[in-house]
Short mmCIF file of C-alpha atoms and ligand atoms in Angstrom, two decimals:
data_model
loop_
_atom_site.label_atom_id
_atom_site.label_comp_id
_atom_site.label_asym_id
_atom_site.label_seq_id
_atom_site.Cartn_x
_atom_site.Cartn_y
_atom_site.Cartn_z
CA MET A 2 7.54 32.83 -6.81
CA ASP A 3 4.55 29.90 -6.85
CA THR A 4 6.43 27.94 -4.26
CA GLN A 5 9.97 27.92 -2.48
CA VAL A 6 10.97 24.49 -3.85
CA ALA A 7 9.91 22.23 -6.35
CA ILE A 8 10.57 18.68 -6.09
CA ILE A 9 10.80 16.30 -9.28
CA GLY A 10 9.49 12.86 -8.46
CA ALA A 11 7.99 11.32 -5.45
CA GLY A 12 9.87 8.24 -4.78
CA ILE A 13 11.27 7.76 -1.37
CA SER A 14 14.27 10.34 -1.91
CA GLY A 15 11.86 13.06 -3.25
CA LEU A 16 9.55 12.38 -0.57
CA ALA A 17 12.36 12.49 1.78
CA ALA A 18 13.45 16.05 0.61
CA ALA A 19 9.80 17.19 0.61
CA TYR A 20 9.20 16.04 4.17
CA ARG A 21 12.27 17.79 5.59
CA LEU A 22 11.41 20.82 3.79
CA HIS A 23 7.86 20.98 4.48
CA THR A 24 8.32 20.39 8.32
CA SER A 25 10.95 22.93 8.65
CA GLY A 26 8.14 25.46 7.26
CA ARG A 27 9.36 25.95 3.56
CA SER A 28 6.50 25.91 0.77
CA VAL A 29 7.22 22.86 -1.34
CA ARG A 30 5.29 21.20 -4.37
CA VAL A 31 6.24 17.84 -5.38
CA PHE A 32 5.50 16.69 -8.79
CA GLU A 33 5.03 12.96 -9.69
CA SER A 34 4.47 11.33 -13.30
CA GLY A 35 2.79 8.29 -11.68
CA ALA A 36 -0.63 7.50 -9.85
CA GLN A 37 1.01 7.11 -6.73
CA ALA A 38 3.81 8.15 -4.27
CA GLY A 39 6.79 5.87 -3.57
CA GLY A 40 8.54 5.16 -6.81
CA VAL A 41 9.40 1.74 -7.02
CA ILE A 42 8.06 0.97 -3.62
CA ARG A 43 4.93 -0.76 -4.56
CA THR A 44 2.77 -3.10 -2.53
CA HIS A 45 0.25 -4.91 -3.85
CA ARG A 46 -2.66 -7.21 -2.27
CA GLN A 47 -4.78 -9.73 -3.55
CA ASN A 48 -6.26 -12.96 -2.40
CA GLY A 49 -5.18 -12.15 0.98
CA LEU A 50 -1.42 -12.25 -0.14
CA LEU A 51 0.89 -9.28 0.48
CA ILE A 52 3.24 -8.89 -2.68
CA GLU A 53 6.12 -6.36 -2.80
CA GLU A 54 6.53 -5.35 -6.24
CA GLY A 55 9.75 -3.55 -5.76
CA PRO A 56 11.97 -3.62 -2.52
CA ASN A 57 11.14 -6.05 -0.03
CA SER A 58 12.54 -4.94 3.25
CA ILE A 59 14.67 -2.05 4.78
CA ASN A 60 18.17 -3.38 6.15
CA GLY A 61 18.41 -0.89 9.14
CA ALA A 62 17.50 2.89 9.35
CA GLY A 63 19.78 5.96 9.99
CA PRO A 64 18.87 8.84 12.12
CA ALA A 65 16.98 10.65 9.57
CA LEU A 66 14.67 7.96 8.44
CA THR A 67 14.20 6.67 12.28
CA ARG A 68 13.16 10.14 13.26
CA VAL A 69 10.71 10.30 10.19
CA ILE A 70 9.09 6.66 11.26
CA HIS A 71 8.87 7.77 14.55
CA GLU A 72 7.19 11.34 13.60
CA LEU A 73 4.86 9.59 11.34
CA ASP A 74 3.64 7.43 14.00
CA LEU A 75 4.91 4.24 12.44
CA MET A 76 6.58 2.40 14.92
CA GLU A 77 3.68 0.49 15.84
CA ALA A 78 3.37 -0.24 12.14
CA ARG A 79 6.43 -1.65 11.66
CA VAL A 80 7.54 -5.31 11.79
CA SER A 81 10.82 -6.90 12.00
CA ALA A 82 12.17 -9.91 9.93
CA ASN A 83 11.18 -13.37 11.44
CA PRO A 84 14.33 -14.67 13.43
CA ASP A 85 14.12 -17.61 10.61
CA ALA A 86 15.06 -15.34 8.05
CA ARG A 87 18.63 -15.01 9.46
CA ASN A 88 19.57 -17.67 7.40
CA ARG A 89 20.21 -17.12 3.91
CA PHE A 90 20.94 -19.75 1.17
CA VAL A 91 23.39 -19.79 -1.95
CA VAL A 92 23.11 -22.48 -4.24
CA ARG A 93 25.82 -24.65 -5.06
CA ASN A 94 25.70 -27.80 -6.98
CA ARG A 95 21.62 -27.21 -7.51
CA ARG A 96 21.10 -27.26 -3.92
CA PRO A 97 20.67 -24.21 -1.52
CA VAL A 98 23.38 -23.88 1.12
CA PRO A 99 23.08 -21.86 4.00
CA ILE A 100 25.80 -18.99 4.52
CA PRO A 101 27.89 -19.85 7.35
CA GLN A 102 27.02 -17.83 10.45
CA SER A 103 29.90 -18.84 12.90
CA ILE A 104 33.55 -19.93 12.32
CA PRO A 105 32.76 -23.58 12.97
CA ALA A 106 30.02 -23.77 10.31
CA PHE A 107 32.24 -21.75 8.00
CA LEU A 108 34.75 -24.65 8.34
CA ARG A 109 32.05 -27.31 7.58
CA THR A 110 30.28 -25.74 4.96
CA PRO A 111 30.40 -26.99 1.34
CA LEU A 112 29.76 -23.47 -0.24
CA LEU A 113 33.51 -23.27 -0.63
CA SER A 114 36.18 -25.71 -1.29
CA ALA A 115 38.78 -26.47 1.83
CA ARG A 116 41.57 -25.02 -0.54
CA ALA A 117 39.23 -21.41 -1.18
CA LYS A 118 39.02 -21.68 2.76
CA ALA A 119 42.52 -21.94 3.14
CA ARG A 120 43.24 -18.88 0.42
CA LEU A 121 41.11 -16.69 2.44
CA LEU A 122 43.77 -16.85 5.46
CA THR A 123 46.13 -15.48 3.33
CA GLU A 124 44.13 -12.36 2.17
CA PRO A 125 46.10 -10.02 4.57
CA PHE A 126 49.43 -10.71 2.59
CA ARG A 127 47.75 -9.67 -0.82
CA THR A 128 48.93 -6.51 -2.36
CA ARG A 129 46.90 -3.43 -3.02
CA GLY A 130 45.14 -3.01 -6.29
CA PRO A 131 44.53 -0.03 -8.68
CA SER A 132 41.74 2.37 -7.84
CA ASP A 133 39.62 1.92 -10.74
CA GLU A 134 39.29 -1.84 -10.36
CA SER A 135 36.20 -3.94 -11.01
CA LEU A 136 34.49 -5.54 -8.28
CA ALA A 137 35.45 -8.83 -9.76
CA ASP A 138 38.66 -7.91 -10.13
CA PHE A 139 39.24 -6.72 -6.56
CA VAL A 140 37.49 -9.87 -4.89
CA ALA A 141 39.31 -12.55 -7.06
CA ARG A 142 42.44 -10.76 -6.11
CA ARG A 143 41.98 -10.58 -2.24
CA LEU A 144 39.87 -13.36 -1.51
CA GLY A 145 40.08 -15.63 -4.51
CA PRO A 146 37.72 -16.93 -7.42
CA GLU A 147 35.72 -19.10 -5.62
CA VAL A 148 34.62 -16.57 -2.99
CA LEU A 149 33.82 -14.35 -6.27
CA ASP A 150 31.50 -17.03 -7.78
CA TYR A 151 29.74 -18.04 -4.79
CA ALA A 152 29.56 -15.35 -2.45
CA VAL A 153 29.92 -11.99 -4.26
CA ASN A 154 28.43 -13.03 -7.36
CA PRO A 155 25.18 -14.10 -5.98
CA PHE A 156 25.17 -11.14 -3.41
CA VAL A 157 25.78 -8.59 -6.31
CA ALA A 158 22.92 -10.20 -8.38
CA GLY A 159 20.61 -9.95 -5.21
CA VAL A 160 21.29 -6.48 -4.50
CA TYR A 161 22.05 -4.34 -7.58
CA GLY A 162 20.80 -7.10 -10.08
CA GLY A 163 24.34 -6.68 -11.38
CA ARG A 164 27.61 -8.34 -12.34
CA PRO A 165 30.76 -7.99 -10.51
CA ASP A 166 32.73 -7.84 -13.63
CA GLN A 167 30.70 -4.70 -14.50
CA LEU A 168 30.27 -2.68 -11.16
CA ALA A 169 33.63 -0.96 -9.94
CA VAL A 170 34.46 -1.49 -6.56
CA GLN A 171 35.39 1.87 -5.04
CA HIS A 172 31.65 3.24 -6.21
CA ALA A 173 29.41 0.01 -5.70
CA PHE A 174 31.36 -1.05 -2.59
CA PRO A 175 33.58 1.82 -1.28
CA MET A 176 33.57 0.50 2.30
CA LEU A 177 36.05 -2.62 0.73
CA LYS A 178 38.08 -0.17 -0.90
CA THR A 179 38.40 2.08 2.18
CA LEU A 180 39.36 -1.27 4.21
CA GLU A 181 41.79 -1.91 1.74
CA GLN A 182 43.59 1.43 1.63
CA LYS A 183 43.22 2.00 5.43
CA HIS A 184 44.23 -1.26 6.85
CA GLY A 185 45.85 -3.46 3.99
CA SER A 186 43.54 -6.18 4.45
CA LEU A 187 39.39 -6.55 4.56
CA LEU A 188 39.89 -9.27 7.50
CA VAL A 189 41.90 -7.08 9.72
CA GLY A 190 40.08 -3.90 8.68
CA GLY A 191 36.85 -5.57 9.04
CA LEU A 192 38.17 -7.15 12.84
CA ARG A 193 39.68 -3.84 13.68
CA ASN A 194 35.99 -2.18 12.56
CA ALA A 195 33.91 -4.91 14.64
CA LEU A 196 36.07 -4.37 17.75
CA GLY A 197 35.98 -0.53 17.47
CA SER A 198 32.37 -0.21 17.17
CA ALA A 199 31.50 -1.68 20.34
CA SER A 200 33.02 1.38 22.17
CA ASP A 201 31.62 3.98 19.18
CA THR A 202 28.48 5.81 20.73
CA ASP A 203 26.27 7.79 18.66
CA ASP A 204 23.22 9.66 20.41
CA ALA A 205 20.96 9.82 17.56
CA PRO A 206 18.61 6.80 17.38
CA THR A 207 18.63 4.48 14.78
CA LEU A 208 16.79 1.23 13.74
CA SER A 209 18.66 -1.96 13.18
CA GLY A 210 17.98 -5.10 11.50
CA LEU A 211 15.54 -5.99 8.68
CA PHE A 212 12.28 -4.42 8.69
CA SER A 213 8.93 -3.84 6.67
CA PHE A 214 5.62 -2.90 7.89
CA ARG A 215 2.29 -4.91 8.91
CA ASP A 216 0.88 -3.34 5.46
CA GLY A 217 3.99 -3.32 3.35
CA LEU A 218 6.65 -1.22 2.71
CA GLN A 219 4.42 1.05 0.83
CA THR A 220 3.08 2.17 4.11
CA LEU A 221 6.23 4.60 4.44
CA PRO A 222 5.70 6.48 1.08
CA ARG A 223 1.89 6.65 1.79
CA ALA A 224 2.49 8.31 5.22
CA LEU A 225 4.68 10.74 3.82
CA ALA A 226 2.62 11.63 1.06
CA ALA A 227 -0.49 11.97 3.50
CA HIS A 228 1.69 14.18 5.52
CA LEU A 229 2.45 16.53 2.37
CA GLY A 230 -1.15 16.74 1.22
CA ASP A 231 -2.04 19.32 -1.28
CA ALA A 232 1.84 19.87 -1.80
CA LEU A 233 1.90 16.39 -4.09
CA THR A 234 0.71 16.36 -7.44
CA LEU A 235 0.25 13.14 -8.91
CA ASP A 236 -0.27 12.15 -12.76
CA CYS A 237 1.85 15.35 -13.28
CA PRO A 238 4.93 14.36 -15.35
CA VAL A 239 7.75 17.51 -15.47
CA GLN A 240 8.94 18.10 -19.00
CA GLN A 241 11.22 21.08 -18.60
CA ILE A 242 13.47 22.73 -16.14
CA THR A 243 14.45 26.13 -16.88
CA PRO A 244 16.66 28.51 -14.99
CA THR A 245 15.33 31.96 -14.81
CA ALA A 246 16.60 35.29 -13.20
CA ASP A 247 15.55 34.75 -10.04
CA GLY A 248 15.05 31.04 -9.61
CA TRP A 249 13.45 28.24 -11.99
CA MET A 250 10.51 27.29 -13.93
CA LEU A 251 9.28 23.89 -14.39
CA THR A 252 7.21 23.05 -17.26
CA HIS A 253 4.81 20.04 -16.42
CA ALA A 254 1.51 18.26 -17.53
CA ASN A 255 -0.48 21.12 -15.86
CA GLY A 256 1.39 23.91 -17.14
CA THR A 257 4.32 26.05 -15.11
CA THR A 258 5.42 26.37 -11.77
CA ARG A 259 7.99 29.04 -10.48
CA ALA A 260 10.45 28.23 -7.71
CA GLU A 261 13.25 29.22 -5.98
CA SER A 262 14.92 26.00 -6.04
CA VAL A 263 14.78 22.58 -7.45
CA VAL A 264 15.43 18.99 -6.31
CA TYR A 265 15.52 16.54 -8.90
CA ALA A 266 14.58 13.22 -7.46
CA ALA A 267 13.27 11.34 -10.85
CA PRO A 268 15.44 8.69 -12.07
CA LEU A 269 18.54 9.77 -13.86
CA HIS A 270 17.87 8.08 -17.33
CA GLN A 271 14.92 10.78 -17.47
CA LEU A 272 17.27 13.65 -17.31
CA GLY A 273 17.56 14.94 -21.19
CA ASP A 274 15.19 11.98 -22.15
CA GLY A 275 11.91 12.92 -20.89
CA ILE A 276 12.88 15.73 -18.80
CA ALA A 277 14.79 18.62 -20.56
CA LEU A 278 17.12 20.59 -18.41
CA ASP A 279 18.75 23.99 -20.03
CA THR A 280 22.08 24.11 -18.94
CA PRO A 281 25.31 25.17 -20.81
CA LEU A 282 26.90 22.29 -19.36
CA GLY A 283 25.33 19.53 -21.04
CA LEU A 284 24.00 16.47 -19.90
CA ASP A 285 26.46 14.02 -21.75
CA PRO A 286 27.60 11.76 -19.23
CA LEU A 287 24.50 11.51 -17.39
CA HIS A 288 22.79 9.63 -20.20
CA ASN A 289 25.58 6.52 -19.69
CA LEU A 290 24.50 5.36 -16.42
CA PRO A 291 23.19 2.02 -17.10
CA TYR A 292 20.35 0.51 -15.07
CA ALA A 293 19.87 -3.35 -14.59
CA PRO A 294 16.30 -4.56 -15.86
CA MET A 295 14.49 -6.79 -13.45
CA ARG A 296 11.43 -8.72 -13.45
CA SER A 297 9.85 -10.11 -10.42
CA VAL A 298 7.50 -13.22 -10.43
CA SER A 299 5.73 -13.93 -7.04
CA LEU A 300 3.99 -17.27 -6.83
CA ALA A 301 1.55 -18.43 -4.01
CA VAL A 302 1.57 -22.41 -3.31
CA PRO A 303 0.02 -24.58 -0.85
CA LYS A 304 2.64 -24.89 1.94
CA ASP A 305 2.73 -28.73 1.10
CA ALA A 306 3.79 -27.71 -2.37
CA VAL A 307 7.26 -27.13 -1.56
CA SER A 308 9.67 -29.60 -0.04
CA HIS A 309 11.95 -27.19 1.50
CA PRO A 310 11.45 -25.84 4.81
CA LEU A 311 11.90 -22.38 3.44
CA ASP A 312 13.40 -21.55 6.62
CA GLY A 313 15.43 -18.34 5.81
CA PHE A 314 15.42 -15.01 3.95
CA GLY A 315 15.65 -16.78 0.68
CA MET A 316 18.20 -18.02 -2.01
CA LEU A 317 20.62 -16.55 -4.28
CA VAL A 318 21.77 -18.25 -7.37
CA PRO A 319 25.42 -17.79 -8.52
CA ALA A 320 26.04 -17.26 -12.23
CA ALA A 321 28.49 -20.20 -12.08
CA GLU A 322 25.18 -22.36 -11.53
CA SER A 323 24.85 -22.36 -15.30
CA ASP A 324 22.09 -24.54 -15.67
CA LEU A 325 19.92 -22.49 -13.75
CA ARG A 326 18.12 -19.36 -14.92
CA ILE A 327 16.68 -17.17 -11.93
CA LEU A 328 18.72 -14.85 -9.75
CA GLY A 329 17.38 -15.64 -6.63
CA THR A 330 14.10 -16.01 -4.45
CA ILE A 331 12.92 -14.09 -1.29
CA PHE A 332 10.87 -16.69 0.75
CA ALA A 333 8.41 -13.94 1.57
CA SER A 334 6.06 -15.54 3.48
CA THR A 335 8.78 -16.34 6.15
CA LEU A 336 10.59 -12.90 6.05
CA PHE A 337 7.45 -11.13 7.41
CA PRO A 338 4.07 -12.15 8.92
CA GLY A 339 1.01 -11.66 7.32
CA ARG A 340 2.34 -12.05 3.51
CA ALA A 341 0.18 -15.15 2.80
CA PRO A 342 -3.04 -16.60 4.34
CA GLU A 343 -2.81 -19.67 6.41
CA GLY A 344 -1.85 -23.03 4.65
CA GLN A 345 0.08 -21.27 1.68
CA VAL A 346 3.41 -19.79 0.88
CA LEU A 347 4.70 -16.75 -0.97
CA LEU A 348 8.01 -17.02 -3.01
CA THR A 349 8.95 -13.94 -4.72
CA THR A 350 11.63 -14.69 -7.68
CA PHE A 351 13.91 -11.99 -9.54
CA VAL A 352 14.94 -12.88 -13.37
CA GLY A 353 16.95 -10.84 -15.71
CA GLY A 354 19.49 -8.33 -14.47
CA ALA A 355 22.62 -7.45 -15.90
CA ARG A 356 23.50 -11.11 -15.97
CA HIS A 357 20.40 -12.19 -18.23
CA PRO A 358 18.97 -9.26 -19.90
CA GLU A 359 17.47 -11.12 -22.67
CA HIS A 360 15.04 -12.60 -20.29
CA MET A 361 13.25 -9.34 -20.14
CA GLU A 362 12.17 -10.17 -23.72
CA LEU A 363 10.47 -13.66 -22.70
CA SER A 364 6.54 -14.01 -22.68
CA THR A 365 5.10 -13.72 -19.13
CA ASP A 366 4.30 -17.70 -19.59
CA ALA A 367 7.85 -18.61 -20.65
CA THR A 368 9.03 -16.57 -17.64
CA GLU A 369 6.77 -18.40 -15.17
CA ALA A 370 7.66 -21.69 -16.79
CA MET A 371 11.44 -21.01 -16.29
CA VAL A 372 10.73 -19.99 -12.57
CA GLN A 373 8.79 -23.01 -11.73
CA ARG A 374 11.32 -25.31 -13.39
CA ASP A 375 14.27 -23.82 -11.26
CA LEU A 376 12.20 -23.47 -8.31
CA ASP A 377 11.12 -27.46 -8.75
CA ARG A 378 14.78 -28.25 -9.12
CA LEU A 379 15.72 -26.05 -6.10
CA LEU A 380 13.14 -26.12 -3.53
CA GLY A 381 11.03 -28.93 -4.69
CA LEU A 382 7.97 -26.87 -5.61
CA SER A 383 5.33 -28.94 -7.28
CA GLY A 384 1.63 -28.46 -8.40
CA THR A 385 0.35 -25.22 -9.98
CA PRO A 386 0.44 -22.03 -8.22
CA THR A 387 -2.85 -20.37 -6.99
CA TYR A 388 -1.95 -17.15 -7.72
CA VAL A 389 1.07 -15.56 -10.03
CA HIS A 390 2.00 -11.78 -10.21
CA HIS A 391 4.37 -10.33 -12.54
CA VAL A 392 6.33 -7.10 -12.35
CA THR A 393 8.62 -5.73 -14.84
CA TRP A 394 11.09 -2.82 -14.27
CA PRO A 395 12.83 -2.41 -17.59
CA ARG A 396 15.33 -0.08 -15.65
CA ALA A 397 15.31 -1.33 -12.14
CA ILE A 398 18.54 -0.51 -10.39
CA PRO A 399 21.30 1.89 -11.46
CA GLN A 400 24.69 0.32 -12.12
CA TYR A 401 27.70 2.00 -10.41
CA THR A 402 30.19 1.17 -13.01
CA ALA A 403 33.81 2.70 -13.57
CA ALA A 404 31.84 5.79 -15.06
CA HIS A 405 30.19 6.37 -11.97
CA GLY A 406 33.05 9.04 -10.55
CA HIS A 407 32.65 11.15 -14.05
CA LEU A 408 29.04 11.20 -13.60
CA GLN A 409 29.13 12.21 -10.13
CA GLY A 410 31.54 14.89 -10.90
CA ARG A 411 28.90 16.02 -13.50
CA LEU A 412 26.10 16.17 -11.10
CA ASP A 413 28.37 17.96 -8.52
CA ALA A 414 29.51 20.52 -11.25
CA LEU A 415 25.55 21.20 -12.28
CA GLU A 416 24.61 22.11 -8.78
CA ALA A 417 27.69 24.35 -8.40
CA ALA A 418 27.10 26.06 -11.57
CA HIS A 419 23.15 26.68 -10.98
CA SER A 420 22.52 27.73 -7.51
CA GLY A 421 19.04 26.29 -5.99
CA LEU A 422 19.53 22.90 -8.31
CA ARG A 423 20.01 19.51 -6.21
CA PHE A 424 19.82 15.93 -7.39
CA ALA A 425 18.72 12.96 -5.07
CA GLY A 426 18.02 9.54 -5.72
CA ASN A 427 19.37 5.95 -6.10
CA TYR A 428 21.67 7.32 -8.55
CA ARG A 429 24.03 9.21 -6.18
CA THR A 430 25.45 7.42 -3.21
CA GLY A 431 23.75 4.27 -2.79
CA ILE A 432 20.95 2.19 -4.33
CA SER A 433 19.04 0.85 -1.22
CA VAL A 434 15.84 2.41 0.38
CA GLU A 435 17.66 3.91 2.91
CA ASP A 436 20.59 5.39 1.09
CA ALA A 437 17.79 6.97 -1.44
CA PHE A 438 16.04 8.22 1.52
CA ASP A 439 19.12 9.68 3.13
CA SER A 440 20.18 11.48 -0.23
CA GLY A 441 16.66 13.10 -0.58
CA TRP A 442 17.12 14.34 3.25
CA GLN A 443 20.60 15.79 2.50
CA ALA A 444 19.62 17.44 -0.66
CA ALA A 445 17.03 19.38 1.36
CA GLY A 446 19.59 19.93 3.99
CA MET A 447 21.77 21.92 1.69
CA LEU A 448 18.97 23.83 0.30
CA ALA A 449 18.33 25.03 3.76
CA THR A 450 21.83 25.68 4.45
CA ALA A 451 22.25 27.84 1.36
CA ASP A 452 19.05 29.89 2.09
CA ALA A 453 20.50 30.50 5.72
CA ARG A 454 23.59 31.87 3.95
CA ASP A 455 21.72 34.24 1.51
C1 FAD B 524 12.62 -4.51 -7.87
C2 FAD B 524 13.47 -4.16 -6.96
C3 FAD B 524 13.55 -4.36 -5.86
C4 FAD B 524 14.58 -3.97 -4.61
N1 FAD B 524 14.65 -4.33 -3.37
C5 FAD B 524 15.04 -3.72 -2.27
C6 FAD B 524 15.12 -4.01 -1.05
O1 FAD B 524 14.71 -5.12 -0.63
N2 FAD B 524 15.70 -2.84 -0.10
C7 FAD B 524 16.34 -2.10 -0.33
O2 FAD B 524 16.91 -1.15 0.40
N3 FAD B 524 15.96 -1.27 -1.58
C8 FAD B 524 15.82 -1.99 -2.68
N4 FAD B 524 15.71 -1.87 -3.82
C9 FAD B 524 16.25 -0.60 -4.34
C10 FAD B 524 15.36 0.78 -3.71
O3 FAD B 524 14.01 0.28 -3.92
C11 FAD B 524 15.28 2.06 -4.91
O4 FAD B 524 16.93 2.21 -5.16
C12 FAD B 524 14.69 3.19 -4.27
O5 FAD B 524 13.73 3.00 -3.50
C13 FAD B 524 14.62 4.45 -5.43
O6 FAD B 524 14.23 5.35 -4.76
P1 FAD B 524 14.58 6.59 -5.60
O7 FAD B 524 13.54 7.83 -4.90
O8 FAD B 524 15.87 7.26 -5.96
O9 FAD B 524 13.70 6.52 -7.28
P2 FAD B 524 12.45 6.04 -7.52
O10 FAD B 524 11.58 5.16 -6.68
O11 FAD B 524 12.69 5.46 -8.85
O12 FAD B 524 11.22 7.26 -7.70
C14 FAD B 524 11.64 8.13 -8.77
C15 FAD B 524 10.29 8.81 -9.11
O13 FAD B 524 10.14 9.85 -10.16
C16 FAD B 524 9.11 9.74 -11.05
N5 FAD B 524 9.27 10.52 -11.97
C17 FAD B 524 9.69 9.68 -13.22
N6 FAD B 524 9.98 10.79 -14.36
C18 FAD B 524 9.15 11.68 -13.64
C19 FAD B 524 8.70 13.17 -14.16
N7 FAD B 524 9.08 13.55 -15.90
N8 FAD B 524 7.98 13.90 -13.66
C20 FAD B 524 7.70 13.95 -12.32
N9 FAD B 524 8.20 12.41 -11.96
C21 FAD B 524 8.94 11.82 -12.46
C22 FAD B 524 8.82 8.43 -11.00
O14 FAD B 524 7.38 7.93 -11.12
C23 FAD B 524 9.09 7.79 -9.57
O15 FAD B 524 7.93 8.07 -8.59
C24 FAD B 524 14.71 -2.64 -4.80
C25 FAD B 524 14.86 -1.78 -6.33
C26 FAD B 524 13.80 -2.71 -7.25
C27 FAD B 524 13.62 -2.18 -8.27
#
């Protein structure tokens, strides 16, 4: 055997699996098709700017990620979000309106009409819905159509690049469904959880709040890759995964590698479409996982070219604001220190998503003009940017639709049928960096447990 565990993909999920196995003394080999580790976590530096091409921040780290950040000596390199970034804006009537953070602010906010606010009070009396409901139907039924349009729709565009009518509540936001099932109400359940959590104690340290690193989010995969050293092979796409009598054989750009176990941590759309897996079970439903496309456009402009104070994390644009085209903008230079030189601001705007997949066809000039037009209307942006950086993600984020349960069932069946095969990544139990990290960590843990049983 060439190695105990072969890992396909050095995104954060593959790196997490590799790190856990490597530090527990297993021999691992990681094969990455790209020229660097980190997958969609990519930081670009130019003209004194620090631009995140993929994720911008991590929203709290669980015990495993916290432990790894400590072990890699990255605590000092970490930066917390600027306190100003607590403000988040949602656009209503072409104006960014702060999301209320207190009951008096909620009562005053123009984000929802008085009628929509009053309807929220009736939420505990709504009946339960079917388990296969879309997020849009769930929210409209429990919280009302205005909350759907001006809270959930923009939030889902910001997180998933998605649309509430296409996502299944039980897969995309299982917590909401659980609150309904357990407490009969989101408000009552949320309140009970908030009161209960004060007395919950968990000894494992975790990191709370939004954070990144002084040199950008790619600091994390870079440190994981450095830890792995020669165990990581870049520029080496895997083409085939074949079960053998005593394990697995991978066929890749550099030849073949035999391994006792395999962690598949590449995007799921690659399976059967770039990476073949020999299995009698077939891969059919796995191809059906939809991904939202996304383009990010980062603009650096002189501070005085924007009339808005940019005193927040960023703004989200609901689909109901139909004359606007962008999905939302992160006020990147407010969010973390050191993102733009003195006197300049950095704004990262997302376009496309499942709301406007047609925008992926636009030229960079047309996209930039569209972004500038919307930012002018919303933030009072004027003049010519000093720097513009475009990144296109044709398949940015997996969408947890009604078919997701079936798809997970097929992945579970593949793992059960093929001993030593595990799937990890943002298509499993959540799309955030922390979720993807955790899925790799869990996959490694399951392999280690299975080894101990043998
Ligand atoms: C634009 C954008 C913004 C986001 N913003 C945030 C955010 O602010 N906060 C947050 O928490 N999350 C955010 N996310 C989500 C989060 O970043 C991702 O879900 C997560 O990083 C995915 O990690 P992964 O390991 O599952 O997959 P990936 O990062 O996709 O890694 C998979 C790896 O597999 C490799 N690979 C593919 N094919 C092969 C092959 N044949 N052989 C070998 N290797 C292969 C790829 O090159 C890649 O490196 C964002 C995502 C995007 C795209």
